[in-house]
Amino acid sequence: MGSNEVRMIKIAPSILSADFAALGEAIARVEAAGADWLHVDVMDGHFVPNLTIGPPVVEAIRKRTRLPLDVHLMIEAPERLLPAFVSAGANLLTVHAEACPHLDRTLHQIRELGAKAGVALNPSTPPAVLEYVLDSLDLVLVMSVNPGFGGQAFIPTSYAKVRQVRTLLGKRPAEVSVDGGVKLEHAAPLVAHGASVLVAGSLIFGAADPGAAVKKLRDAAEVSKSP
Ligand code: DX5
Ligand code: ZN
């Protein structure tokens, strides 16, 4: 039995695909359906060619949900904004390896602020960049699309990368999250390769019933746990 078979799978709906004018309602629906985390995509128009939300919106979300806020920072020089996002209520801050020349320092800053520290890897970034920070991170986010937009197609080489990341982590308890284009058919193979968190935007908020979509994704992910 592989270690992933006893791991609890977390479902993290990405609000990027929700109706921003009715965010409170969208969040309430996925929370009631048993979502584990809320994934919040922060984009700066520089690191990625899109602009989304900042600390004031995170603060507003914090007041509406008890779910841990998994904040994905697709921004240049994220160290400038770490305190603002923690003050706003982020529980987990994920920075991009490609945006952090001093990644070790940045991860320590996140932990010192009292949040969990994550590192995201673009599809072209090799997992080896994590080798010397493995004890300083709580989560690795494998991007399975090029970041910037919801609704893109899942890149199949992500399976091998998830396995490489899990192997690099060894017995460390860090989460391995997968973000981008995740659909029901990817869930079981991702878990089998070592993923412990599945982020999904359009699958959940593009559905007529986002709550039912959360449950379907969990069911699909847990198939691989049965003996
Ligand atoms: C993409 C974001 C993702 C995105 C996922 O840059 O990081 O979190 O919202 O959306 P889907 O599941 O539609 O690819
Ligand atoms: Zn994301």
Short mmCIF file of C-alpha atoms and ligand atoms in Angstrom, two decimals:
data_model
loop_
_atom_site.label_atom_id
_atom_site.label_comp_id
_atom_site.label_asym_id
_atom_site.label_seq_id
_atom_site.Cartn_x
_atom_site.Cartn_y
_atom_site.Cartn_z
CA MET A 1 0.00 0.00 0.00
CA GLY A 2 1.44 3.39 -1.01
CA SER A 3 1.52 6.20 1.54
CA ASN A 4 -0.94 8.21 -0.56
CA GLU A 5 -3.62 5.62 0.10
CA VAL A 6 -3.94 6.70 3.73
CA ARG A 7 -3.67 10.40 2.98
CA MET A 8 -6.80 12.53 3.28
CA ILE A 9 -7.52 14.27 0.03
CA LYS A 10 -8.37 17.95 0.25
CA ILE A 11 -10.63 19.66 -2.25
CA ALA A 12 -9.82 23.35 -2.79
CA PRO A 13 -12.31 25.21 -5.00
CA SER A 14 -10.66 28.12 -6.84
CA ILE A 15 -12.90 31.18 -6.66
CA LEU A 16 -11.37 32.54 -9.86
CA SER A 17 -14.20 30.94 -11.81
CA ALA A 18 -16.93 32.12 -9.41
CA ASP A 19 -19.16 35.13 -9.99
CA PHE A 20 -17.15 37.89 -8.25
CA ALA A 21 -20.34 39.89 -7.77
CA ALA A 22 -21.82 37.03 -5.73
CA LEU A 23 -18.72 35.68 -4.05
CA GLY A 24 -20.25 35.21 -0.60
CA GLU A 25 -22.96 32.96 -1.97
CA ALA A 26 -20.49 30.96 -4.07
CA ILE A 27 -18.27 30.37 -1.04
CA ALA A 28 -21.22 29.34 1.14
CA ARG A 29 -22.23 26.71 -1.39
CA VAL A 30 -18.85 24.99 -1.58
CA GLU A 31 -18.33 25.24 2.17
CA ALA A 32 -21.68 23.57 2.83
CA ALA A 33 -20.71 20.82 0.37
CA GLY A 34 -17.60 19.95 2.37
CA ALA A 35 -14.80 21.79 0.57
CA ASP A 36 -11.61 21.65 2.66
CA TRP A 37 -9.86 24.85 1.63
CA LEU A 38 -10.71 27.89 -0.45
CA HIS A 39 -8.15 28.60 -3.18
CA VAL A 40 -7.67 32.31 -3.86
CA ASP A 41 -5.79 33.31 -7.03
CA VAL A 42 -3.88 36.58 -6.78
CA MET A 43 -2.51 37.91 -10.10
CA ASP A 44 -0.58 41.13 -10.68
CA GLY A 45 -0.60 41.67 -14.45
CA HIS A 46 3.21 41.23 -14.48
CA PHE A 47 4.12 37.72 -13.38
CA VAL A 48 1.01 36.56 -15.22
CA PRO A 49 -0.98 38.45 -17.86
CA ASN A 50 -4.08 38.92 -15.74
CA LEU A 51 -5.20 40.95 -12.74
CA THR A 52 -7.42 39.64 -9.99
CA ILE A 53 -7.70 40.42 -6.32
CA GLY A 54 -5.65 41.70 -3.41
CA PRO A 55 -5.68 41.82 0.39
CA PRO A 56 -8.98 43.77 0.78
CA VAL A 57 -10.90 41.03 -1.00
CA VAL A 58 -9.15 38.33 1.03
CA GLU A 59 -10.21 40.22 4.16
CA ALA A 60 -13.82 40.30 2.95
CA ILE A 61 -13.74 36.56 2.19
CA ARG A 62 -12.24 35.86 5.63
CA LYS A 63 -15.38 37.29 7.22
CA ARG A 64 -17.61 34.95 5.22
CA THR A 65 -15.99 31.56 5.75
CA ARG A 66 -14.27 29.39 8.31
CA LEU A 67 -12.40 27.47 5.62
CA PRO A 68 -8.61 27.83 5.49
CA LEU A 69 -7.67 30.37 2.80
CA ASP A 70 -5.10 28.91 0.41
CA VAL A 71 -3.74 32.03 -1.26
CA HIS A 72 -1.84 31.47 -4.53
CA LEU A 73 0.37 34.48 -5.24
CA MET A 74 1.04 34.77 -8.97
CA ILE A 75 2.90 38.03 -8.43
CA GLU A 76 6.39 39.41 -8.76
CA ALA A 77 8.32 40.17 -5.56
CA PRO A 78 5.66 38.56 -3.33
CA GLU A 79 7.70 39.32 -0.20
CA ARG A 80 6.38 42.91 -0.31
CA LEU A 81 2.81 41.79 0.28
CA LEU A 82 3.16 38.81 2.62
CA PRO A 83 2.28 40.74 5.82
CA ALA A 84 -0.79 42.29 4.16
CA PHE A 85 -2.13 38.92 3.09
CA VAL A 86 -1.54 37.36 6.51
CA SER A 87 -3.26 40.31 8.20
CA ALA A 88 -6.15 39.87 5.78
CA GLY A 89 -6.60 36.29 6.98
CA ALA A 90 -4.62 34.05 4.63
CA ASN A 91 -3.71 30.72 6.26
CA LEU A 92 -1.43 29.45 3.55
CA LEU A 93 0.65 31.58 1.21
CA THR A 94 2.08 30.01 -1.92
CA VAL A 95 4.74 31.89 -3.87
CA HIS A 96 6.10 30.97 -7.30
CA ALA A 97 9.67 29.65 -7.37
CA GLU A 98 10.15 31.62 -10.60
CA ALA A 99 9.28 34.89 -8.83
CA CYS A 100 11.58 34.39 -5.83
CA PRO A 101 15.36 34.78 -6.22
CA HIS A 102 15.60 34.38 -2.43
CA LEU A 103 13.12 31.55 -2.06
CA ASP A 104 14.58 30.24 1.20
CA ARG A 105 14.25 33.68 2.80
CA THR A 106 10.73 34.17 1.48
CA LEU A 107 9.55 30.83 2.88
CA HIS A 108 10.98 31.69 6.28
CA GLN A 109 9.22 35.05 6.16
CA ILE A 110 5.88 33.34 5.55
CA ARG A 111 6.33 30.98 8.49
CA GLU A 112 7.51 33.79 10.75
CA LEU A 113 4.30 35.65 9.93
CA GLY A 114 2.38 32.62 11.21
CA ALA A 115 1.15 31.19 7.91
CA LYS A 116 1.93 27.94 6.15
CA ALA A 117 4.40 28.27 3.28
CA GLY A 118 3.89 26.91 -0.21
CA VAL A 119 5.95 26.94 -3.41
CA ALA A 120 4.32 26.78 -6.85
CA LEU A 121 6.09 25.45 -9.94
CA ASN A 122 5.16 26.50 -13.45
CA PRO A 123 4.81 23.63 -15.94
CA SER A 124 8.34 24.22 -17.28
CA THR A 125 10.03 24.47 -13.87
CA PRO A 126 11.82 21.33 -12.68
CA PRO A 127 11.14 20.06 -9.13
CA ALA A 128 14.89 20.15 -8.44
CA VAL A 129 14.54 23.87 -7.54
CA LEU A 130 12.96 22.64 -4.29
CA GLU A 131 15.86 20.45 -3.23
CA TYR A 132 17.36 22.83 -0.67
CA VAL A 133 14.10 24.20 0.74
CA LEU A 134 12.27 20.94 1.42
CA ASP A 135 12.30 21.49 5.19
CA SER A 136 11.07 25.07 4.86
CA LEU A 137 7.82 24.41 3.03
CA ASP A 138 4.39 23.05 3.93
CA LEU A 139 3.02 22.66 0.40
CA VAL A 140 4.19 22.27 -3.17
CA LEU A 141 1.74 23.44 -5.80
CA VAL A 142 2.26 21.76 -9.17
CA MET A 143 0.80 23.98 -11.88
CA SER A 144 -0.90 21.79 -14.46
CA VAL A 145 -1.59 24.77 -16.75
CA ASN A 146 0.45 27.89 -17.44
CA PRO A 147 -0.84 30.24 -14.73
CA GLY A 148 -2.99 33.25 -15.46
CA PHE A 149 -6.43 32.03 -16.42
CA GLY A 150 -9.06 29.52 -15.40
CA GLY A 151 -10.57 27.06 -17.83
CA GLN A 152 -7.38 25.88 -19.59
CA ALA A 153 -6.59 22.27 -20.51
CA PHE A 154 -4.69 20.02 -18.05
CA ILE A 155 -1.08 19.33 -19.11
CA PRO A 156 -0.52 15.55 -18.86
CA THR A 157 3.21 15.79 -17.96
CA SER A 158 1.94 17.06 -14.58
CA TYR A 159 1.40 13.45 -13.43
CA ALA A 160 5.12 12.69 -13.62
CA LYS A 161 5.94 15.96 -11.90
CA VAL A 162 3.59 15.20 -9.01
CA ARG A 163 5.37 11.87 -8.52
CA GLN A 164 8.80 13.53 -8.67
CA VAL A 165 7.77 16.10 -6.08
CA ARG A 166 6.36 13.43 -3.76
CA THR A 167 9.57 11.42 -4.09
CA LEU A 168 11.69 14.50 -3.33
CA LEU A 169 9.62 15.18 -0.19
CA GLY A 170 10.18 11.65 1.12
CA LYS A 171 8.55 11.23 4.54
CA ARG A 172 7.96 14.95 5.06
CA PRO A 173 4.28 15.71 5.73
CA ALA A 174 4.00 18.51 3.13
CA GLU A 175 0.96 18.67 0.89
CA VAL A 176 1.26 18.25 -2.86
CA SER A 177 -1.40 20.33 -4.57
CA VAL A 178 -2.33 20.32 -8.26
CA ASP A 179 -3.82 23.41 -9.89
CA GLY A 180 -5.09 23.93 -13.41
CA GLY A 181 -7.53 22.15 -15.66
CA VAL A 182 -8.36 19.50 -13.07
CA LYS A 183 -11.43 17.52 -14.14
CA LEU A 184 -13.01 14.36 -12.70
CA GLU A 185 -10.93 12.01 -14.84
CA HIS A 186 -7.67 13.46 -13.49
CA ALA A 187 -8.53 13.03 -9.82
CA ALA A 188 -7.76 9.36 -9.19
CA PRO A 189 -4.53 9.29 -11.23
CA LEU A 190 -3.31 12.47 -9.52
CA VAL A 191 -3.89 10.95 -6.10
CA ALA A 192 -2.18 7.74 -7.22
CA HIS A 193 0.85 9.81 -8.26
CA GLY A 194 1.01 11.48 -4.83
CA ALA A 195 -1.28 14.53 -4.89
CA SER A 196 -3.05 15.40 -1.63
CA VAL A 197 -4.85 18.61 -2.63
CA LEU A 198 -6.91 19.10 -5.77
CA VAL A 199 -7.63 22.68 -6.83
CA ALA A 200 -10.49 23.14 -9.26
CA GLY A 201 -12.07 26.30 -10.61
CA SER A 202 -14.16 25.88 -13.73
CA LEU A 203 -15.10 22.30 -12.85
CA ILE A 204 -16.77 23.54 -9.67
CA PHE A 205 -17.96 27.08 -10.37
CA GLY A 206 -18.78 26.37 -14.00
CA ALA A 207 -21.21 23.68 -12.85
CA ALA A 208 -24.91 24.35 -12.39
CA ASP A 209 -24.53 23.03 -8.83
CA PRO A 210 -21.07 23.87 -7.42
CA GLY A 211 -21.76 21.93 -4.22
CA ALA A 212 -22.51 18.75 -6.14
CA ALA A 213 -19.33 19.29 -8.18
CA VAL A 214 -17.25 19.41 -4.97
CA LYS A 215 -18.75 16.09 -3.89
CA LYS A 216 -18.20 14.49 -7.30
CA LEU A 217 -14.56 15.55 -7.31
CA ARG A 218 -14.02 14.09 -3.85
CA ASP A 219 -15.69 10.82 -4.86
CA ALA A 220 -13.53 10.65 -7.98
CA ALA A 221 -10.37 11.32 -5.94
CA GLU A 222 -11.18 8.72 -3.33
CA VAL A 223 -11.70 5.89 -5.81
CA SER A 224 -7.96 5.30 -5.77
CA LYS A 225 -8.01 4.84 -1.98
CA SER A 226 -10.13 1.72 -2.08
CA PRO A 227 -8.18 -1.53 -1.71
C1 DX5 B 1 -4.68 29.45 -12.86
C2 DX5 B 1 -5.09 29.43 -11.41
C3 DX5 B 1 -6.00 28.32 -11.06
C4 DX5 B 1 -7.32 28.36 -11.79
C5 DX5 B 1 -7.84 26.98 -11.88
O1 DX5 B 1 -3.65 30.35 -13.06
O2 DX5 B 1 -3.96 29.32 -10.58
O3 DX5 B 1 -6.21 28.22 -9.66
O4 DX5 B 1 -8.28 29.16 -11.16
O5 DX5 B 1 -8.99 27.01 -12.67
P1 DX5 B 1 -9.35 25.76 -13.58
O6 DX5 B 1 -9.65 24.63 -12.65
O7 DX5 B 1 -10.54 26.24 -14.35
O8 DX5 B 1 -8.17 25.49 -14.46
ZN ZN B 2 -4.32 28.85 -8.40
#
